[in-house]
Coordinates of C-alpha atoms and ligand atoms in Angstrom, one line a residue:
X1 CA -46.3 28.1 -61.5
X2 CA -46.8 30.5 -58.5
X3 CA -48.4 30.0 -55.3
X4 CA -51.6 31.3 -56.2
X5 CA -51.7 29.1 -59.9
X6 CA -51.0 26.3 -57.4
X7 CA -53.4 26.7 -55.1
X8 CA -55.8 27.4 -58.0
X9 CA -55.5 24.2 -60.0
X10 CA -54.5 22.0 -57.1
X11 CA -58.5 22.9 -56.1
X12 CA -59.3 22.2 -59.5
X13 CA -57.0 18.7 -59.6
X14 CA -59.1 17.2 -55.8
X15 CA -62.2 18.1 -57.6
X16 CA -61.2 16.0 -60.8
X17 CA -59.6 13.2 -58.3
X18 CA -63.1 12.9 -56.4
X19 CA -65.2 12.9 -59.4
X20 CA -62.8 10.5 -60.9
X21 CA -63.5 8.3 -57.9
X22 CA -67.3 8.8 -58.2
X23 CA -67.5 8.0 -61.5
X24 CA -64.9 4.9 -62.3
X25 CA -67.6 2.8 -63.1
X26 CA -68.1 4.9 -66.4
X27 CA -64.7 4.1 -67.5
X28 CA -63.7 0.8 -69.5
X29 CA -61.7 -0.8 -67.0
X30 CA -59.1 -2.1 -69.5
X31 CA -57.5 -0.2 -71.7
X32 CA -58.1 -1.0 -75.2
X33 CA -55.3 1.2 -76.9
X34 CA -53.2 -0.5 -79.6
X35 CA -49.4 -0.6 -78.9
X36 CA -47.4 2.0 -80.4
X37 CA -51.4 4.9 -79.9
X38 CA -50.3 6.3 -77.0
X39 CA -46.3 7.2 -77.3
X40 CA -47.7 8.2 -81.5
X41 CA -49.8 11.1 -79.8
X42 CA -46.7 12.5 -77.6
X43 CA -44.2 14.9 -79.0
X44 CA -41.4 13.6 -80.3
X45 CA -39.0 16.6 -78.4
X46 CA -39.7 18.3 -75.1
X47 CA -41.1 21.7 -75.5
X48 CA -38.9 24.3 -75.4
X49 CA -40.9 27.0 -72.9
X50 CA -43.6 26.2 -70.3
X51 CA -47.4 25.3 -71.3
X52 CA -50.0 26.5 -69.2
X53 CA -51.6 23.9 -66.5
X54 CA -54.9 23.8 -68.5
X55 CA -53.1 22.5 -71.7
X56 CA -51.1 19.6 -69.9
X57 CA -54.2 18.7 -68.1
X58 CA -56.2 18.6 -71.1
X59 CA -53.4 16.3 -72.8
X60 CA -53.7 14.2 -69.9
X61 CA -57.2 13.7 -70.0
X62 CA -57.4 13.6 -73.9
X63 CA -54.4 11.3 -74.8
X64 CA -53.2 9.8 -71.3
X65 CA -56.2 8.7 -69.4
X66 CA -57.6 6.6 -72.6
X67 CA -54.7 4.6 -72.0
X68 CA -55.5 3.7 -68.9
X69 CA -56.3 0.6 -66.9
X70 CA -58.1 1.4 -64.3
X71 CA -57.5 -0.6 -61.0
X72 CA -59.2 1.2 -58.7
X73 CA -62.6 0.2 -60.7
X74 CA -64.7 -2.3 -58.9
X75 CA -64.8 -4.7 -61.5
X76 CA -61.1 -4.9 -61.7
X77 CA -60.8 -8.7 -60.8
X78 CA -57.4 -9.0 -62.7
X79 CA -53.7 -10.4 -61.3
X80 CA -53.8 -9.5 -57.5
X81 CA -55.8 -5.6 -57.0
X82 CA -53.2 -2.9 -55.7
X83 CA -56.3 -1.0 -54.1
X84 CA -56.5 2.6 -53.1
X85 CA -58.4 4.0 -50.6
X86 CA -59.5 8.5 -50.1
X87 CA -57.4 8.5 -46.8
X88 CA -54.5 6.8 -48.9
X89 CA -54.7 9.5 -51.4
X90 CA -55.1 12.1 -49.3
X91 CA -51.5 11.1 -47.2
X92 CA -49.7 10.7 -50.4
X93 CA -50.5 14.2 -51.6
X94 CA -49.1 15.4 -47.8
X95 CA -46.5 13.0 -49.0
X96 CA -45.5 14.3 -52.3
X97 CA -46.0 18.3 -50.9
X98 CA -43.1 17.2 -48.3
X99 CA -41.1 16.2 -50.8
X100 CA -39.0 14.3 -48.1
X101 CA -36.3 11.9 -48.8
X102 CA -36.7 10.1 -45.6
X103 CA -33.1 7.7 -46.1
X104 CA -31.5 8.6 -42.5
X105 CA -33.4 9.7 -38.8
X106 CA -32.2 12.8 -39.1
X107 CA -33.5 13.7 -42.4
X108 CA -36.8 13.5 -41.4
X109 CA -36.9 12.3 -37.8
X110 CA -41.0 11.9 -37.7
X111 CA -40.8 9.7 -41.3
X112 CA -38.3 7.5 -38.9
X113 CA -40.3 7.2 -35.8
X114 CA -43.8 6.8 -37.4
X115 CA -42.5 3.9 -39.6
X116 CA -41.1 2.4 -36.6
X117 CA -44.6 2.9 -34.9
X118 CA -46.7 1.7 -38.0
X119 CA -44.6 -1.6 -38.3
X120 CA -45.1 -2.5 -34.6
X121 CA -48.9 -1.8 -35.6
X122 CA -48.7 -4.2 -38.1
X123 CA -46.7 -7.0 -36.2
X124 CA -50.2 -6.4 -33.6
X125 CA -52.4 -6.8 -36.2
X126 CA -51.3 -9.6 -37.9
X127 CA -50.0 -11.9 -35.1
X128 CA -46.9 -11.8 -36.2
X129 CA -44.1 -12.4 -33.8
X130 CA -44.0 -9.9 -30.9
X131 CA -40.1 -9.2 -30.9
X132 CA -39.7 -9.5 -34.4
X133 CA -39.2 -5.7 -36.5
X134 CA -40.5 -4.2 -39.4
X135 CA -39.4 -2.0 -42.2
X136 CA -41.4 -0.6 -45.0
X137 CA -39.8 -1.7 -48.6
X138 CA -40.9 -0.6 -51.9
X139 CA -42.0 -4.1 -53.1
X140 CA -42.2 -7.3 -52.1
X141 CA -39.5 -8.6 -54.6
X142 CA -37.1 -5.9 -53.1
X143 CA -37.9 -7.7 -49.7
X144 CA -37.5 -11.6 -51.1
X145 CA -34.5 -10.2 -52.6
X146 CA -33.2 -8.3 -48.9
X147 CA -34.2 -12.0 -47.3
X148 CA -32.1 -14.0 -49.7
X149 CA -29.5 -11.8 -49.5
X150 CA -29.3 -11.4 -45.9
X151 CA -29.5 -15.6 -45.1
X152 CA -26.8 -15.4 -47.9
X153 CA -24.3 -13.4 -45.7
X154 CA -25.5 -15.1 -42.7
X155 CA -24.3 -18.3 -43.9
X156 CA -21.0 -17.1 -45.5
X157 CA -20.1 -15.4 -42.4
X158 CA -20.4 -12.2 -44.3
X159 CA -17.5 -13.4 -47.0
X160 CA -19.4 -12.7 -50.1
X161 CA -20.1 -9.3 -49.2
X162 CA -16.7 -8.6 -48.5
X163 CA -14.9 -11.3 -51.5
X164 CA -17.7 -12.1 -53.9
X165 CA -18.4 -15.8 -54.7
X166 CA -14.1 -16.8 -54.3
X167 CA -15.2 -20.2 -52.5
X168 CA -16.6 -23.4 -54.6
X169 CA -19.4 -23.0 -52.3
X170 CA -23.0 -23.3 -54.2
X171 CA -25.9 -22.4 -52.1
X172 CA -29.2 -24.1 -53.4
X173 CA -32.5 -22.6 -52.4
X174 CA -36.4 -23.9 -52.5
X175 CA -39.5 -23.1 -53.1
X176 CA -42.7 -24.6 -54.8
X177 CA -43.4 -25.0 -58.2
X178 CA -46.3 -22.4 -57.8
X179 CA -43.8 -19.9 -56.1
X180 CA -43.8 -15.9 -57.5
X181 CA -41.1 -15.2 -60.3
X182 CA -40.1 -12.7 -57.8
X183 CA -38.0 -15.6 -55.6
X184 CA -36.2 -16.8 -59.1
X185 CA -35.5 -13.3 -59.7
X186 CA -33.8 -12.7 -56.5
X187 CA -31.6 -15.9 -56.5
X188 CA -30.5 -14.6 -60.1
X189 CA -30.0 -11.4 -58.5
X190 CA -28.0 -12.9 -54.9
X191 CA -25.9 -14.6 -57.4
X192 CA -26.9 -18.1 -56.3
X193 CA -28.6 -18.7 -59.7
X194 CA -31.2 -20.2 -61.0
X195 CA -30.1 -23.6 -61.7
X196 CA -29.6 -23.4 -58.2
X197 CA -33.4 -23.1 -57.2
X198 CA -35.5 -26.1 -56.2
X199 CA -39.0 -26.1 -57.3
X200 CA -40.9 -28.6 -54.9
X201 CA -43.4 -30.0 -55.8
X202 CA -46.8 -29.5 -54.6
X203 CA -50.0 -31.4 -53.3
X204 CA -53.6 -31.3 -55.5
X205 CA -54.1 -27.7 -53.4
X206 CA -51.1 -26.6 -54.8
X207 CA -49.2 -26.2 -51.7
X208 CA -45.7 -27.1 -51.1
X209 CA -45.2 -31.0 -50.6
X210 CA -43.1 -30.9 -47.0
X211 CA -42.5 -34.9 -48.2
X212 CA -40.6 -33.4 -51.0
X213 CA -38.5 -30.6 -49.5
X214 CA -36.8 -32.7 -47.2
X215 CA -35.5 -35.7 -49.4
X216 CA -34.3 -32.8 -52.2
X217 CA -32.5 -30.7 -49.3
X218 CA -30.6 -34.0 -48.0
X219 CA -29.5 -35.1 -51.5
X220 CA -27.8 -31.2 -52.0
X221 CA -26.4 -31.6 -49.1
X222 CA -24.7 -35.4 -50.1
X223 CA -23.9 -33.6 -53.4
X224 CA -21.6 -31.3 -51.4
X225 CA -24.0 -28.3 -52.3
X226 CA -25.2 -25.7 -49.3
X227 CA -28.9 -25.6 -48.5
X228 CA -29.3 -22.1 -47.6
X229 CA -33.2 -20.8 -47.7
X230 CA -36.8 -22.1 -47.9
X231 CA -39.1 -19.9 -49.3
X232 CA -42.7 -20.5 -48.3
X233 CA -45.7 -18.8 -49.7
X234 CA -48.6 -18.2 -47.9
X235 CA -51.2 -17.1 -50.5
X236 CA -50.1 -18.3 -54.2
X237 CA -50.1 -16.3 -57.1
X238 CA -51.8 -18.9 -59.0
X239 CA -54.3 -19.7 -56.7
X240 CA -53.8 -18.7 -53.4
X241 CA -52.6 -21.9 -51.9
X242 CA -50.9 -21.6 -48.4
X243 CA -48.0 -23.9 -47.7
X244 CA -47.8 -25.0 -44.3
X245 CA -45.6 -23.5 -42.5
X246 CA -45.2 -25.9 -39.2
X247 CA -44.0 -28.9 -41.1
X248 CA -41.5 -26.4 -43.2
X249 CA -40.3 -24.8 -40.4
X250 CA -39.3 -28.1 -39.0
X251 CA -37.3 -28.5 -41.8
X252 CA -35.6 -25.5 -41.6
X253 CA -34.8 -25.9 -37.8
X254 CA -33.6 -29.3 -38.6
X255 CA -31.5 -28.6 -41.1
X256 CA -30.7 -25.4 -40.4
X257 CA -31.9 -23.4 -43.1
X258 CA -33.4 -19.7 -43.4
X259 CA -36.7 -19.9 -43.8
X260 CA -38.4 -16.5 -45.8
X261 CA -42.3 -16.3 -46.2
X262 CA -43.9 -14.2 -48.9
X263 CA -47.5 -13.3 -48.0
X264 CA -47.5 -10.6 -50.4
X265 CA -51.2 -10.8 -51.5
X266 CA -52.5 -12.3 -48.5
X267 CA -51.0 -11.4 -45.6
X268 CA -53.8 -8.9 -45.4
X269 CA -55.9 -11.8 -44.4
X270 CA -54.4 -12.2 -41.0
X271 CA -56.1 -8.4 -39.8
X272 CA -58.8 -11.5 -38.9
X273 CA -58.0 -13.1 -36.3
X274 CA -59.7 -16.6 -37.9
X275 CA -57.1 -16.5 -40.8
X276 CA -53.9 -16.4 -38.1
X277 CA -53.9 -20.2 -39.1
X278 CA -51.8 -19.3 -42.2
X279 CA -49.0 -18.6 -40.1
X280 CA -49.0 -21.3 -37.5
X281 CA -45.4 -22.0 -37.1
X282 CA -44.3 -18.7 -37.8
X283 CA -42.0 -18.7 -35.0
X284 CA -39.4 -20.6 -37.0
X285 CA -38.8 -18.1 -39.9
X286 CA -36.6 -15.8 -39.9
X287 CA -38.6 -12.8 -42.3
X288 CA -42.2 -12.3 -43.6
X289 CA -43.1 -10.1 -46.2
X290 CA -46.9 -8.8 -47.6
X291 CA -47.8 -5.9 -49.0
X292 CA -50.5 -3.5 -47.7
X293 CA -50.3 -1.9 -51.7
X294 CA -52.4 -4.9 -52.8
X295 CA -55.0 -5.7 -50.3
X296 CA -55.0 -3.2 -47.6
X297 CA -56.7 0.2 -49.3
X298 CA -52.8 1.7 -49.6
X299 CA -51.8 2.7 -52.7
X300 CA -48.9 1.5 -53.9
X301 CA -46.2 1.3 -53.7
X302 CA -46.1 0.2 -50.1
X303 CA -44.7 -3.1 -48.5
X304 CA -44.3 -4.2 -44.7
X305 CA -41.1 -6.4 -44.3
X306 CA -40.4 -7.9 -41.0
X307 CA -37.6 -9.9 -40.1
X308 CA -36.2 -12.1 -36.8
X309 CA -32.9 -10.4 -36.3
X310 CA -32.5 -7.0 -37.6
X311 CA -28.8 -7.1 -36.6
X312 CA -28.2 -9.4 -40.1
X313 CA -30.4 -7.7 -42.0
X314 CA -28.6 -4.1 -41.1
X315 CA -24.9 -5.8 -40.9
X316 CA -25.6 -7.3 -44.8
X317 CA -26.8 -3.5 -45.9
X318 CA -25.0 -0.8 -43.8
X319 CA -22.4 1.1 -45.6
X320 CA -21.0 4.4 -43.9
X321 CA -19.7 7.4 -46.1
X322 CA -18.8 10.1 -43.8
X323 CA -20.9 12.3 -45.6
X324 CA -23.9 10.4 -43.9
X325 CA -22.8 9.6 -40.4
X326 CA -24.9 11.5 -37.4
X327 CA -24.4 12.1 -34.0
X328 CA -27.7 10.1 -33.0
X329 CA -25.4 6.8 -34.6
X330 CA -27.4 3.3 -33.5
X331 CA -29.7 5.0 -30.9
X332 CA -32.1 5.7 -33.7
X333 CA -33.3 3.2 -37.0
X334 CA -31.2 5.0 -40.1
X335 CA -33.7 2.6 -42.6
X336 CA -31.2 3.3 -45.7
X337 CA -29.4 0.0 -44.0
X338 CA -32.5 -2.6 -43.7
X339 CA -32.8 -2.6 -47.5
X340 CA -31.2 -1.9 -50.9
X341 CA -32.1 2.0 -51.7
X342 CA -30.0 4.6 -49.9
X343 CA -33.5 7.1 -50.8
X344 CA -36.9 6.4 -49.4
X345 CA -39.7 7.8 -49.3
X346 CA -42.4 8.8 -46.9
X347 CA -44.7 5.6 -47.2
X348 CA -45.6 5.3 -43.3
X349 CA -47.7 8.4 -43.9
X350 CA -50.5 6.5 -45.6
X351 CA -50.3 3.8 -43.5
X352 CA -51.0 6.1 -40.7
X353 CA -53.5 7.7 -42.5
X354 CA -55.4 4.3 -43.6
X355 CA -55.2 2.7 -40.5
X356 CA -57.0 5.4 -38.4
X357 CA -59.4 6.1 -40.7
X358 CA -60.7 2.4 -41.5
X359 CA -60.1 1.3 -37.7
X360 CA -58.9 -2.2 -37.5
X361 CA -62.8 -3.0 -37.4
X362 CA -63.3 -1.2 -40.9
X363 CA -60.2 -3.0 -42.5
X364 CA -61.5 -6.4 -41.1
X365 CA -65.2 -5.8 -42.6
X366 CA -64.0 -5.0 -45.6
X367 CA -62.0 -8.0 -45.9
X368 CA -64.3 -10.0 -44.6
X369 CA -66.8 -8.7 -47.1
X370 CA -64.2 -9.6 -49.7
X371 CA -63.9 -13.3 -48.8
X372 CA -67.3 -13.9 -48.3
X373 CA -68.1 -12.5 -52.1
X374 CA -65.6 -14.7 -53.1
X375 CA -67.2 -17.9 -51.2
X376 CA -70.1 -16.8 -52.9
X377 CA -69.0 -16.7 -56.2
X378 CA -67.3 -19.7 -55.6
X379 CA -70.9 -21.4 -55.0
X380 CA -72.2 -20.0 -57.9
X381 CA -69.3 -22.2 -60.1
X382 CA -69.6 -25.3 -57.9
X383 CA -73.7 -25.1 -58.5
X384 CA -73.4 -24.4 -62.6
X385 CA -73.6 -27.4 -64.9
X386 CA -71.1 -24.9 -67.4
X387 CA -68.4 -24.0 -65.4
X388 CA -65.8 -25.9 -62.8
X389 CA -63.7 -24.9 -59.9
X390 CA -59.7 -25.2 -60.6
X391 CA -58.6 -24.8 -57.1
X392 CA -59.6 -24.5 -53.4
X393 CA -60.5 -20.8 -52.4
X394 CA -59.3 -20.5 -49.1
X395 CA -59.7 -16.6 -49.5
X396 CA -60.8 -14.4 -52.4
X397 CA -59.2 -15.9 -55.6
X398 CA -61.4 -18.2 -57.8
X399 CA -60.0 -20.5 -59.7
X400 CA -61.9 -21.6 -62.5
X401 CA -63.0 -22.7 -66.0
X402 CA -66.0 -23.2 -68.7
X403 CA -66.3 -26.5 -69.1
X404 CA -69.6 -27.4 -70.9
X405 CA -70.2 -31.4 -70.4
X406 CA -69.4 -32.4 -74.1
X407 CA -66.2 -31.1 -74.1
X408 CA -63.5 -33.0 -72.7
X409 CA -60.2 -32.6 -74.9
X410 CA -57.8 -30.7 -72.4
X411 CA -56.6 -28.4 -75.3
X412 CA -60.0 -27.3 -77.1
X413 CA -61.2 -26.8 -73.2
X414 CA -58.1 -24.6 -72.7
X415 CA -59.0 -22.4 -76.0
X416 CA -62.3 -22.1 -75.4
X417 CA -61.5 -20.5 -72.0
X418 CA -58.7 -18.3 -74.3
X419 CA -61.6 -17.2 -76.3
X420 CA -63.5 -16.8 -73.6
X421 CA -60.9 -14.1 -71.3
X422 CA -60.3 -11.9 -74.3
X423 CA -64.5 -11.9 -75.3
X424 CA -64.7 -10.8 -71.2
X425 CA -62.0 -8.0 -71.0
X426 CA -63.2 -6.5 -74.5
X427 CA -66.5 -5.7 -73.2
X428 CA -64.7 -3.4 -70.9
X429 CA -67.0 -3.9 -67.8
X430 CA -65.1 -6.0 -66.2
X431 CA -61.3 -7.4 -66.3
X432 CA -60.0 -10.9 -65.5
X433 CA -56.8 -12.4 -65.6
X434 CA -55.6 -15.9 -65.8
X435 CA -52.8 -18.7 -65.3
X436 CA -52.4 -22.3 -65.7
X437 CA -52.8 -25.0 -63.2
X438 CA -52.1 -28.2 -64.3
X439 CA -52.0 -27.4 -67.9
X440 CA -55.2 -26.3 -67.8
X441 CA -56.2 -22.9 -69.0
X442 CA -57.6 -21.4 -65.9
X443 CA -59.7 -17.7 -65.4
X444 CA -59.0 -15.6 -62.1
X445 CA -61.1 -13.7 -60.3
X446 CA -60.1 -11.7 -57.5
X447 CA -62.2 -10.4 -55.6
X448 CA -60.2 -7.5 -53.5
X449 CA -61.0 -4.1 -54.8
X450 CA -61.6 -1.5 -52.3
X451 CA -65.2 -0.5 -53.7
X452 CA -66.5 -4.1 -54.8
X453 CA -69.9 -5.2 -53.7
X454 CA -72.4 -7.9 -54.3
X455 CA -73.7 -6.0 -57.3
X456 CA -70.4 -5.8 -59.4
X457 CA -70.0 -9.8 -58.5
X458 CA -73.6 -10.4 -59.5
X459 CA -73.0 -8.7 -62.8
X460 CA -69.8 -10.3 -63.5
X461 CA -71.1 -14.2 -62.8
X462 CA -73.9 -13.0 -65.2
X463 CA -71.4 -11.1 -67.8
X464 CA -68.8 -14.4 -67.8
X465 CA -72.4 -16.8 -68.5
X466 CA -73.2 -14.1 -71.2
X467 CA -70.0 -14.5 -73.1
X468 CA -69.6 -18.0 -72.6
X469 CA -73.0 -19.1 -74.3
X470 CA -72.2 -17.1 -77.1
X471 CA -68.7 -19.1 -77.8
X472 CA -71.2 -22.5 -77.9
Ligands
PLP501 N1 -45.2 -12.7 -54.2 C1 -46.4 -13.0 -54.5 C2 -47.1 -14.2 -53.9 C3 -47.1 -12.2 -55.4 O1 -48.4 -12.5 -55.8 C4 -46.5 -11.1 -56.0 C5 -47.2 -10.2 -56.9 O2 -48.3 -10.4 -57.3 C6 -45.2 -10.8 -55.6 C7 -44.6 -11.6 -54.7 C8 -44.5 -9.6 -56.1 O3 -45.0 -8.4 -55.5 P1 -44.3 -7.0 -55.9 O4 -45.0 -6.5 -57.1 O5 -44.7 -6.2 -54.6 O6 -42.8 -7.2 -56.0

C-alpha cells in the first residue's frame, strides 16, 4: 500500500467508523452466527499475492461484521460493558500509527512520563491513597495475578522466585464465594493452587462475611498452613456487591496478611465523590485494581493497577539482560518490571485523550446518569407484580427474575427465566446476560454503555415484559 492508497482509504475507513457509530442501533446487537459460519466462509490458505483494500474491506463487511457482537450498542446490557468512547478511538488510531513498543523510558520516553502522569490522575480522581503508584496493565486478571505474585515473594523473602516451591510451605489465600474466576486463576497460576483458596462465605448482599474470614484464617494457621492474601472485591461480578473493606483490612493488619482489592467493574464509581464509601479502609491494602476498559469510555484493553510499595512489586518482576540496561537506570519508571510482559503498549494515550475531552464533570454525569437508569429500572421490578429483585443495586447492575405469583418450584422458575434470556437475545435489540445467585436462575442488566439513555431502558423493561407474557 503506498502513502497516497493510505491516506485514501484511511479517509474512507473514519468515514465508515463514524457512520458505524451513528448507526449501531441498526445492527443486531448479538451475533446470531452458528458455530463453525464464520471460519467456513475464510480461505482455507493465505493468499499467495496482495488483494486490493477494497476487496478485504468488502470481506470484512460481508463475512466478518455479521459475526459480530456489538458492544458499543446501547442496548448492550450483557456481562460487565467494555465501553468505547470517539476520543478513545481517535488516541488508539495515534496509537496504532506510532507503532510504539513502549517496554523501557527510553523507548518511548513521553509513553513513560504520560503513564506516570495519567495514573497520579487517577489515584486523584478516585481517592485512592495519595502516595500510593500506578501502572497501566493489560487486564485486570494480569493485575490480580502481579498482586498475588508479588505478596507471594514478599512473604517468602523472595525464595520462590529465586528456588521455586523447595520449602513444605503452603500459602492459603481468600476471597468470597462470589469472587471473579480471575483470583482462582491467578493462585493456579502463583503456584499456590486451588485447593489452597478459601471461598468465604458471604452475607444475603452477597458480600464477604468478615465473621468468616477470620475463624478460617486462624484454623490455617493452627494447621501449620501460611495465610498469605485477602482478596476483596468491591463491585461483584454476580451482582455488584462490595465487601467491606474496614473490617477486612483489620484482618489483614492483624494477621498480617496482603490485602488485594479488585474493583475491576466498579472502580469507575469512585470518579463520584458520594461512592468513595466503597473504599473506606483503603489505607490497609496493599494494591487496587479497576479497569477504565469497562466503565470509563476507554476501549479496551486498558487497566489502572495501583499498589502500596512499588519497590516489591518491581523487586518480584525486574530482570536485567544487558541488552536492555540504560544510562537513565532507576531515575526513570522502566514499566517492563511492575508487571509480567517485557512489551507494552501505548495505552496512556487514550486515557489522556478521554480524560480531557469528557472533563472529570462529563465522566461523572455520565456515570451518574448510568446509576440513576439503573435505580430506575430497578423501581420498575420492585413495582411489577411479574418480576423480582435478586440482589441489592448499589450501582448499575440489576439483579433479577420473572417470577409470576403461581409459580413457586425453584427449578421450573429457573427455566422459565432460561427460556426467557435466550427469547430476549434472539430478538436482537437488546442483549442480557445472566448468573446464579443462590441457585436461582438470575437475568443481568447492566446498565454502563457509553451511549445508553432513558429511551433504550424504557424499550428494554417493555421488550423483557413482551417476551415474558408470551412464555405464560
Ligand atoms: N474482576 C471482576 C470483579 C470482574 O468483573 C472481571 C471481569 O468482568 C475481572 C476481574 C476480569 O477482568 P479482565 O477481563 O480485565 O481480566
Amino acid at each position: 500500500m503506498t502513502p497516497q492508497d493510505f491516506r485514501k482509504h484511511a479517509h474512507e475507513l473514519v468515514d465508515w467508523m463514524a457512520d458505524y457509530l451513528e448507526n449501531i442501533e441498526k445492527y443486531p446487537v448479538k451475533s446470531s452466527v452458528q458455530p463453525g459460519e464464520i471460519i467456513d466462509r475464510l480461505p482455507e490458505d493465505a493468499p499467495v499475492g496482495g488483494e486490493p483494500f477494497a476487496q478485504i474491506m468488502a470481506d470484512f463487511e460481508n463475512i466478518i461484521l455479521p459475526g459480530m457482537t456489538h458492544w458499543q450498542h446501547p442496548n448492550f446490557h450483557a456481562y460487565f460493558p467494555a465501553n468505547s468512547s470517539p476520543p478513545s478511538l481517535l488516541a488508539e488510531m495515534l496509537t496504532a500509527t506510532l507503532g510504539a513498543q513502549c517496554m523501557i523510558w527510553q523507548t518511548s520516553p513521553a509513553a513513560a512520563e504520560l503513564e506516570e502522569r495519567m495514573m497520579q490522575w487517577l489515584i486523584k480522581m478516585t481517592g485512592l491513597p495519595a502516595n500510593w503508584h500506578g501502572v497501566i496493565q493489560d487486564t485486570a486478571s494480569t493485575a490480580t495475578l502481579s498482586s498475588i505474585l508479588t505478596a507471594r515473594e514478599k512473604f517468602s523473602d523472595f525464595a520462590v522466585n529465586r528456588r521455586g516451591f523447595v520449602d513444605p510451605q503452603r500459602f492459603t489465600v481468600y476471597c468470597s464465594e462470589q469472587t471473579h474466576s480471575s483470583i482462582e486463576k491467578a493462585v493456579k497460576i502463583a503456584g499456590i493452587g486451588s485447593e489452597y483458596l478459601r471461598q468465604i462465605p458471604v452475607d444475603e448482599a452477597f458480600a464477604m462475611r468478615p465473621d468468616a474470614l477470620e475463624p478460617a484464617i486462624l484454623r490455617d494457621r493452627e494447621n501449620g498452613l501460611i495465610p498469605l492474601c485477602v482478596v476483596a472485591t468491591i463491585g461483584t461480578t454476580g451482582s455488584t456487591a462490595i465487601d467491606p473493606l474496614p473490617a477486612i483490612g483489620e484482618i489483614c493488619q492483624k494477621h498480617n496478611l496482603w490485602l488485594h482489592v479488585d474493583a475491576a467493574f466498579a472502580g469507575t464509581a469512585l470518579l463520584l465523590p458520594e461512592k468513595r464509601w466503597m473504599i473506606d479502609g483503603i489505607a490497609h491494602a496493599d494494591t487496587f485494581v479497576f479497569n477504565p476498559h469497562k466503565w470509563m469510555f476507554t476501549n479496551f484493553d486498558c487497566t489502572a493497577y495501583f499498589v502500596k510499595d512499588k519497590t516489591t512489586l518491581i523487586r518480584t518482576f525486574e530482570i536485567l539482560p544487558e541488552y536492555l540496561k540504560t544510562a537513565e537506570g532507576s531515575r526513570v519508571n522502566n514499566y517492563r518490571d511492575w508487571g509480567i510482559p517485557l512489551g507494552r503498549r501505548f495505552r496512556a494515550l487514550k486515557l489522556w485523550f478521554v480524560i480531557r475531552s469528557y472533563g472529570m464533570q462529563g465522566l461523572r454525569e455520565k456515570i451518574a446518569a448510568h446509576i440513576a437508569l439503573a435505580q430506575q429500572f430497578a423501581g420498575w421490578i420492585r413495582e411489577s407484580n411479574d418480576f423480582e429483585l435478586l440482589a441489592p443495586v448499589p450501582l448499575n447492575l440489576i439483579c433479577f427474575h420473572f417470577k409470576p405469583k403461581d409459580f413457586k418450584d425453584v427449578e421450573t422458575v429457573n427455566r422459565l427465566n432460561e427460556r426467557l434470556l435466550t427469547k430476549i437475545n434472539a430478538t436482537g435489540k437488546i442483549y442480557l446476560t445472566h448468573t446464579k445467585l443462590n441457585g436461582i436462575f438470575t437475568l443481568r442488566m447492566v446498565i454502563g454503555q457509553t451511549n445508553v439513555t432513558l429511551r433504550h431502558v424504557e424499550n428494554a423493561w417493555k421488550l423483557i415484559q413482551q417476551a415474558a407474557k408470551t412464555l405464560r
